[in-house]
Tab-separated table of C-alpha atoms in Angstrom:
chain	number	residue	atom	x	y	z
A	575	UNK	CA	93.269	64.296	81.515
A	576	UNK	CA	92.564	68.259	81.808
A	577	UNK	CA	95.138	70.378	80.046
A	578	UNK	CA	95.759	73.817	79.011
A	579	UNK	CA	97.743	75.409	75.825
A	580	UNK	CA	98.749	78.504	74.748
A	581	UNK	CA	99.903	79.708	71.466
A	582	UNK	CA	102.080	81.479	70.532
A	583	UNK	CA	104.387	80.734	72.991
A	584	UNK	CA	106.259	84.158	72.315
A	585	UNK	CA	105.035	87.116	69.976
A	586	UNK	CA	107.317	90.290	69.461
A	587	UNK	CA	104.908	92.840	68.072
A	588	UNK	CA	105.717	96.784	67.056
A	589	UNK	CA	103.569	99.703	69.194
A	590	UNK	CA	100.284	99.989	68.388
A	591	UNK	CA	99.217	96.779	66.778
A	592	UNK	CA	96.354	94.753	68.077
A	593	UNK	CA	96.805	91.300	68.760
A	594	UNK	CA	95.108	88.169	69.848
A	595	UNK	CA	96.969	85.029	72.872
A	596	UNK	CA	95.458	81.689	72.323
A	597	UNK	CA	94.406	79.120	75.222
A	598	UNK	CA	92.621	75.935	74.333
A	599	UNK	CA	91.780	73.478	77.000
A	600	UNK	CA	90.524	70.084	77.086
A	601	UNK	CA	87.360	69.017	78.653
A	602	UNK	CA	84.284	72.107	78.193
A	603	UNK	CA	82.807	71.436	81.748
A	604	UNK	CA	85.067	74.394	83.422
A	605	UNK	CA	84.166	76.126	86.394
A	606	UNK	CA	85.753	79.573	85.091
A	607	UNK	CA	88.811	80.931	82.989
A	608	UNK	CA	91.433	83.451	84.372
A	609	UNK	CA	93.685	85.585	82.751
A	610	UNK	CA	96.945	86.481	84.431
A	611	UNK	CA	99.643	88.957	83.209
A	612	UNK	CA	103.733	87.709	85.135
A	613	UNK	CA	106.259	90.942	84.388
A	614	UNK	CA	109.953	89.193	84.749
A	615	UNK	CA	110.210	88.184	88.830
A	616	UNK	CA	107.243	89.313	89.955
A	617	UNK	CA	103.569	87.586	90.546
A	618	UNK	CA	100.922	87.012	88.794
A	619	UNK	CA	98.572	90.255	88.380
A	620	UNK	CA	94.742	88.821	87.797
A	621	UNK	CA	93.826	90.637	84.133
A	622	UNK	CA	90.193	89.280	83.442
A	623	UNK	CA	87.948	86.146	85.062
A	624	UNK	CA	85.546	84.372	82.659
A	625	UNK	CA	82.586	82.427	84.611
A	626	UNK	CA	81.222	79.177	82.706
A	627	UNK	CA	77.956	81.075	82.265
A	628	UNK	CA	79.725	84.041	80.246
A	629	UNK	CA	81.441	84.601	76.914
A	630	UNK	CA	83.353	87.685	77.393
A	631	UNK	CA	85.191	90.055	79.345
A	632	UNK	CA	86.242	93.573	79.270
A	633	UNK	CA	89.021	95.683	80.697
A	634	UNK	CA	89.955	98.537	79.082
A	635	UNK	CA	92.206	97.630	76.204
A	636	UNK	CA	91.409	94.136	77.087
A	637	UNK	CA	88.902	91.844	75.926
A	638	UNK	CA	88.676	88.065	77.010
A	639	UNK	CA	86.286	85.746	75.178
A	640	UNK	CA	85.068	82.046	75.887
A	641	UNK	CA	83.952	79.394	73.653
A	642	UNK	CA	83.677	76.410	75.491
A	643	UNK	CA	81.951	74.254	73.358
A	644	UNK	CA	85.527	74.439	71.052
A	645	UNK	CA	87.437	74.780	74.660
A	646	UNK	CA	88.988	77.953	73.565
A	647	UNK	CA	89.330	81.316	75.069
A	648	UNK	CA	91.231	84.273	73.019
A	649	UNK	CA	92.948	87.334	75.238
A	650	UNK	CA	92.743	90.236	72.612
A	651	UNK	CA	94.983	93.682	73.232
A	652	UNK	CA	93.701	96.833	71.635
A	653	UNK	CA	96.265	99.260	70.554
A	654	UNK	CA	99.771	97.466	72.375
A	655	UNK	CA	102.090	99.499	74.450
A	656	UNK	CA	105.868	98.904	75.306
A	657	UNK	CA	104.061	98.471	78.911
A	658	UNK	CA	102.155	95.675	77.870
A	659	UNK	CA	105.409	93.091	77.579
A	660	UNK	CA	104.962	90.384	80.164
A	661	UNK	CA	103.933	86.754	80.088
A	662	UNK	CA	100.585	86.181	79.286
A	663	UNK	CA	99.064	83.489	81.072
A	664	UNK	CA	95.651	81.582	80.686
A	665	UNK	CA	94.276	79.481	83.934
A	666	UNK	CA	91.927	77.156	83.627
A	667	UNK	CA	88.993	75.678	86.653
A	668	UNK	CA	87.156	72.304	86.535
A	669	UNK	CA	86.060	73.095	89.943
A	670	UNK	CA	86.420	75.535	92.694
A	671	UNK	CA	89.932	73.698	93.859
A	672	UNK	CA	92.328	74.055	91.427
A	673	UNK	CA	93.044	76.014	88.247
A	674	UNK	CA	95.135	74.695	86.028
A	675	UNK	CA	97.215	76.674	83.769
A	676	UNK	CA	99.097	76.857	80.456
A	677	UNK	CA	102.296	77.753	79.374
A	678	UNK	CA	102.205	81.397	78.726
A	679	UNK	CA	102.581	83.686	75.805
A	680	UNK	CA	105.438	85.667	76.251
A	681	UNK	CA	104.756	89.084	74.588
A	682	UNK	CA	107.221	92.101	73.726
A	683	UNK	CA	105.754	94.910	72.433
A	684	UNK	CA	108.526	96.860	70.304
A	685	UNK	CA	108.526	100.899	70.908
B	133	UNK	CA	97.258	96.903	101.641
B	134	UNK	CA	98.746	93.523	100.026
B	135	UNK	CA	95.618	91.091	99.458
B	136	UNK	CA	98.263	87.760	99.762
B	137	UNK	CA	101.696	88.427	101.307
B	138	UNK	CA	104.273	85.447	101.309
B	139	UNK	CA	107.493	85.830	103.603
B	140	UNK	CA	110.332	85.287	102.388
B	141	UNK	CA	110.538	87.013	99.237
B	142	UNK	CA	114.306	85.164	99.185
B	143	UNK	CA	115.521	81.827	100.343
B	144	UNK	CA	119.070	81.226	99.621
B	145	UNK	CA	119.756	77.781	101.991
B	146	UNK	CA	122.043	74.471	101.748
B	147	UNK	CA	120.570	71.038	100.746
B	148	UNK	CA	119.647	69.048	103.431
B	149	UNK	CA	117.755	72.040	105.326
B	150	UNK	CA	114.595	72.349	106.873
B	151	UNK	CA	112.850	75.964	105.767
B	152	UNK	CA	109.136	76.707	105.701
B	153	UNK	CA	107.421	80.140	103.586
B	154	UNK	CA	104.607	81.572	105.271
B	155	UNK	CA	101.432	82.791	103.556
B	156	UNK	CA	98.809	84.999	104.905
B	157	UNK	CA	95.855	86.270	102.606
B	158	UNK	CA	93.281	89.687	104.110
B	159	UNK	CA	90.278	89.070	101.640
B	160	UNK	CA	88.602	86.979	104.293
B	161	UNK	CA	88.909	83.647	101.096
B	162	UNK	CA	87.879	80.079	102.178
B	163	UNK	CA	90.602	78.646	99.525
B	164	UNK	CA	94.375	78.646	99.381
B	165	UNK	CA	97.001	77.484	97.411
B	166	UNK	CA	100.711	76.618	96.713
B	167	UNK	CA	101.484	76.653	93.642
B	168	UNK	CA	105.736	75.925	92.019
B	169	UNK	CA	106.553	77.851	88.980
B	170	UNK	CA	110.039	76.094	87.667
B	171	UNK	CA	112.504	77.013	85.421
B	172	UNK	CA	110.626	76.804	82.780
B	173	UNK	CA	108.464	79.073	84.217
B	174	UNK	CA	105.326	76.553	84.340
B	175	UNK	CA	102.990	76.690	87.310
B	176	UNK	CA	102.003	73.732	88.753
B	177	UNK	CA	99.270	73.632	91.635
B	178	UNK	CA	100.646	71.915	94.906
B	179	UNK	CA	98.156	71.530	97.578
B	180	UNK	CA	94.820	73.229	98.093
B	181	UNK	CA	93.079	74.270	101.435
B	182	UNK	CA	89.059	75.242	102.169
B	183	UNK	CA	88.458	76.302	105.497
B	184	UNK	CA	91.752	74.717	106.964
B	185	UNK	CA	91.470	71.486	105.337
B	186	UNK	CA	93.140	69.518	102.382
B	187	UNK	CA	91.061	69.597	99.309
B	188	UNK	CA	93.972	68.624	96.683
B	189	UNK	CA	97.528	67.250	97.346
B	190	UNK	CA	99.113	67.101	93.588
B	191	UNK	CA	101.300	64.139	94.656
B	192	UNK	CA	103.780	66.053	95.942
B	193	UNK	CA	106.517	64.746	98.297
B	194	UNK	CA	105.922	64.012	101.475
B	195	UNK	CA	109.011	66.533	102.390
B	196	UNK	CA	106.219	69.032	102.059
B	197	UNK	CA	104.151	69.508	104.541
B	198	UNK	CA	101.250	72.601	104.424
B	199	UNK	CA	99.855	74.096	107.458
B	200	UNK	CA	96.740	76.723	107.617
B	201	UNK	CA	96.424	77.274	111.149
B	202	UNK	CA	93.655	78.979	110.591
B	203	UNK	CA	91.305	80.113	107.022
B	204	UNK	CA	94.230	83.340	106.711
B	205	UNK	CA	97.149	81.739	106.176
B	206	UNK	CA	98.823	78.347	104.838
B	207	UNK	CA	102.148	78.327	105.717
B	208	UNK	CA	104.695	75.512	103.626
B	209	UNK	CA	107.018	73.666	105.382
B	210	UNK	CA	109.663	72.264	103.564
B	211	UNK	CA	111.812	69.177	104.617
B	212	UNK	CA	115.642	67.856	103.444
B	213	UNK	CA	115.671	70.286	100.905
B	214	UNK	CA	116.929	69.204	97.800
B	215	UNK	CA	118.795	71.034	94.384
B	216	UNK	CA	115.065	69.958	92.942
B	217	UNK	CA	113.178	72.118	94.977
B	218	UNK	CA	114.559	75.279	93.564
B	219	UNK	CA	111.776	77.276	92.094
B	220	UNK	CA	109.358	80.187	92.616
B	221	UNK	CA	106.505	78.940	95.096
B	222	UNK	CA	103.216	80.717	95.079
B	223	UNK	CA	100.226	81.223	97.615
B	224	UNK	CA	97.053	81.894	96.312
B	225	UNK	CA	93.162	82.532	97.732
B	226	UNK	CA	90.163	82.446	96.150
B	227	UNK	CA	86.748	82.393	97.152
B	228	UNK	CA	84.610	80.616	94.550
B	229	UNK	CA	85.854	82.490	91.781
B	230	UNK	CA	88.933	84.856	91.052
B	231	UNK	CA	91.924	83.567	92.497
B	232	UNK	CA	94.581	85.977	93.606
B	233	UNK	CA	98.564	85.436	94.162
B	234	UNK	CA	101.898	86.447	96.390
B	235	UNK	CA	104.202	88.237	94.553
B	236	UNK	CA	106.528	84.326	95.035
B	237	UNK	CA	108.797	82.948	96.984
B	238	UNK	CA	112.220	82.734	95.284
B	239	UNK	CA	113.999	79.461	96.915
B	240	UNK	CA	116.981	78.707	95.895
B	241	UNK	CA	118.596	75.441	96.990
B	242	UNK	CA	122.569	74.908	96.976
């Protein structure tokens, strides 16, 4: 069964810290993996997309890596800011028509 | 210019009613989706359509009927609403790669 797990479920850090969010998935034959951010009561904002042939993607202070063989992806946030506080969701596609989401990591960055 | 737009944003209705949620994307994507986010914030796929054809139906009750009049639209009609249907419903679209989501429709059944 194709499943996506995210740990930790919640994380609270002081401003300025570098942090790592984890996403693990069963079945390494993925099509792509996407990281999203969701603010309370809002929709999903796409952060980074990693194709199955890629190892990592970077956007500003965000870096996402992909290790298919171990079924893991990590989202690295450098120099965290209070504005980074949100829920971060990992979604894995095992084909072009279906994304399976993890349960998310709720991040709070304290000023 | 919103890429994926849903209407309405909020919907409060009584049990037993029938309601529709509309979704439109202006990205030219071939694939559209409906996802349900429950009270625990878990997102689960309901349907996916490609070029107006149903591709995936994730064992959703047949009270839920998606309709895609064209590639840019995927509407969701729900019959005989139940309390358990209360959730946030998200529409999304993609074209082989990155998926884009709408802002969600918060459905409350009372």
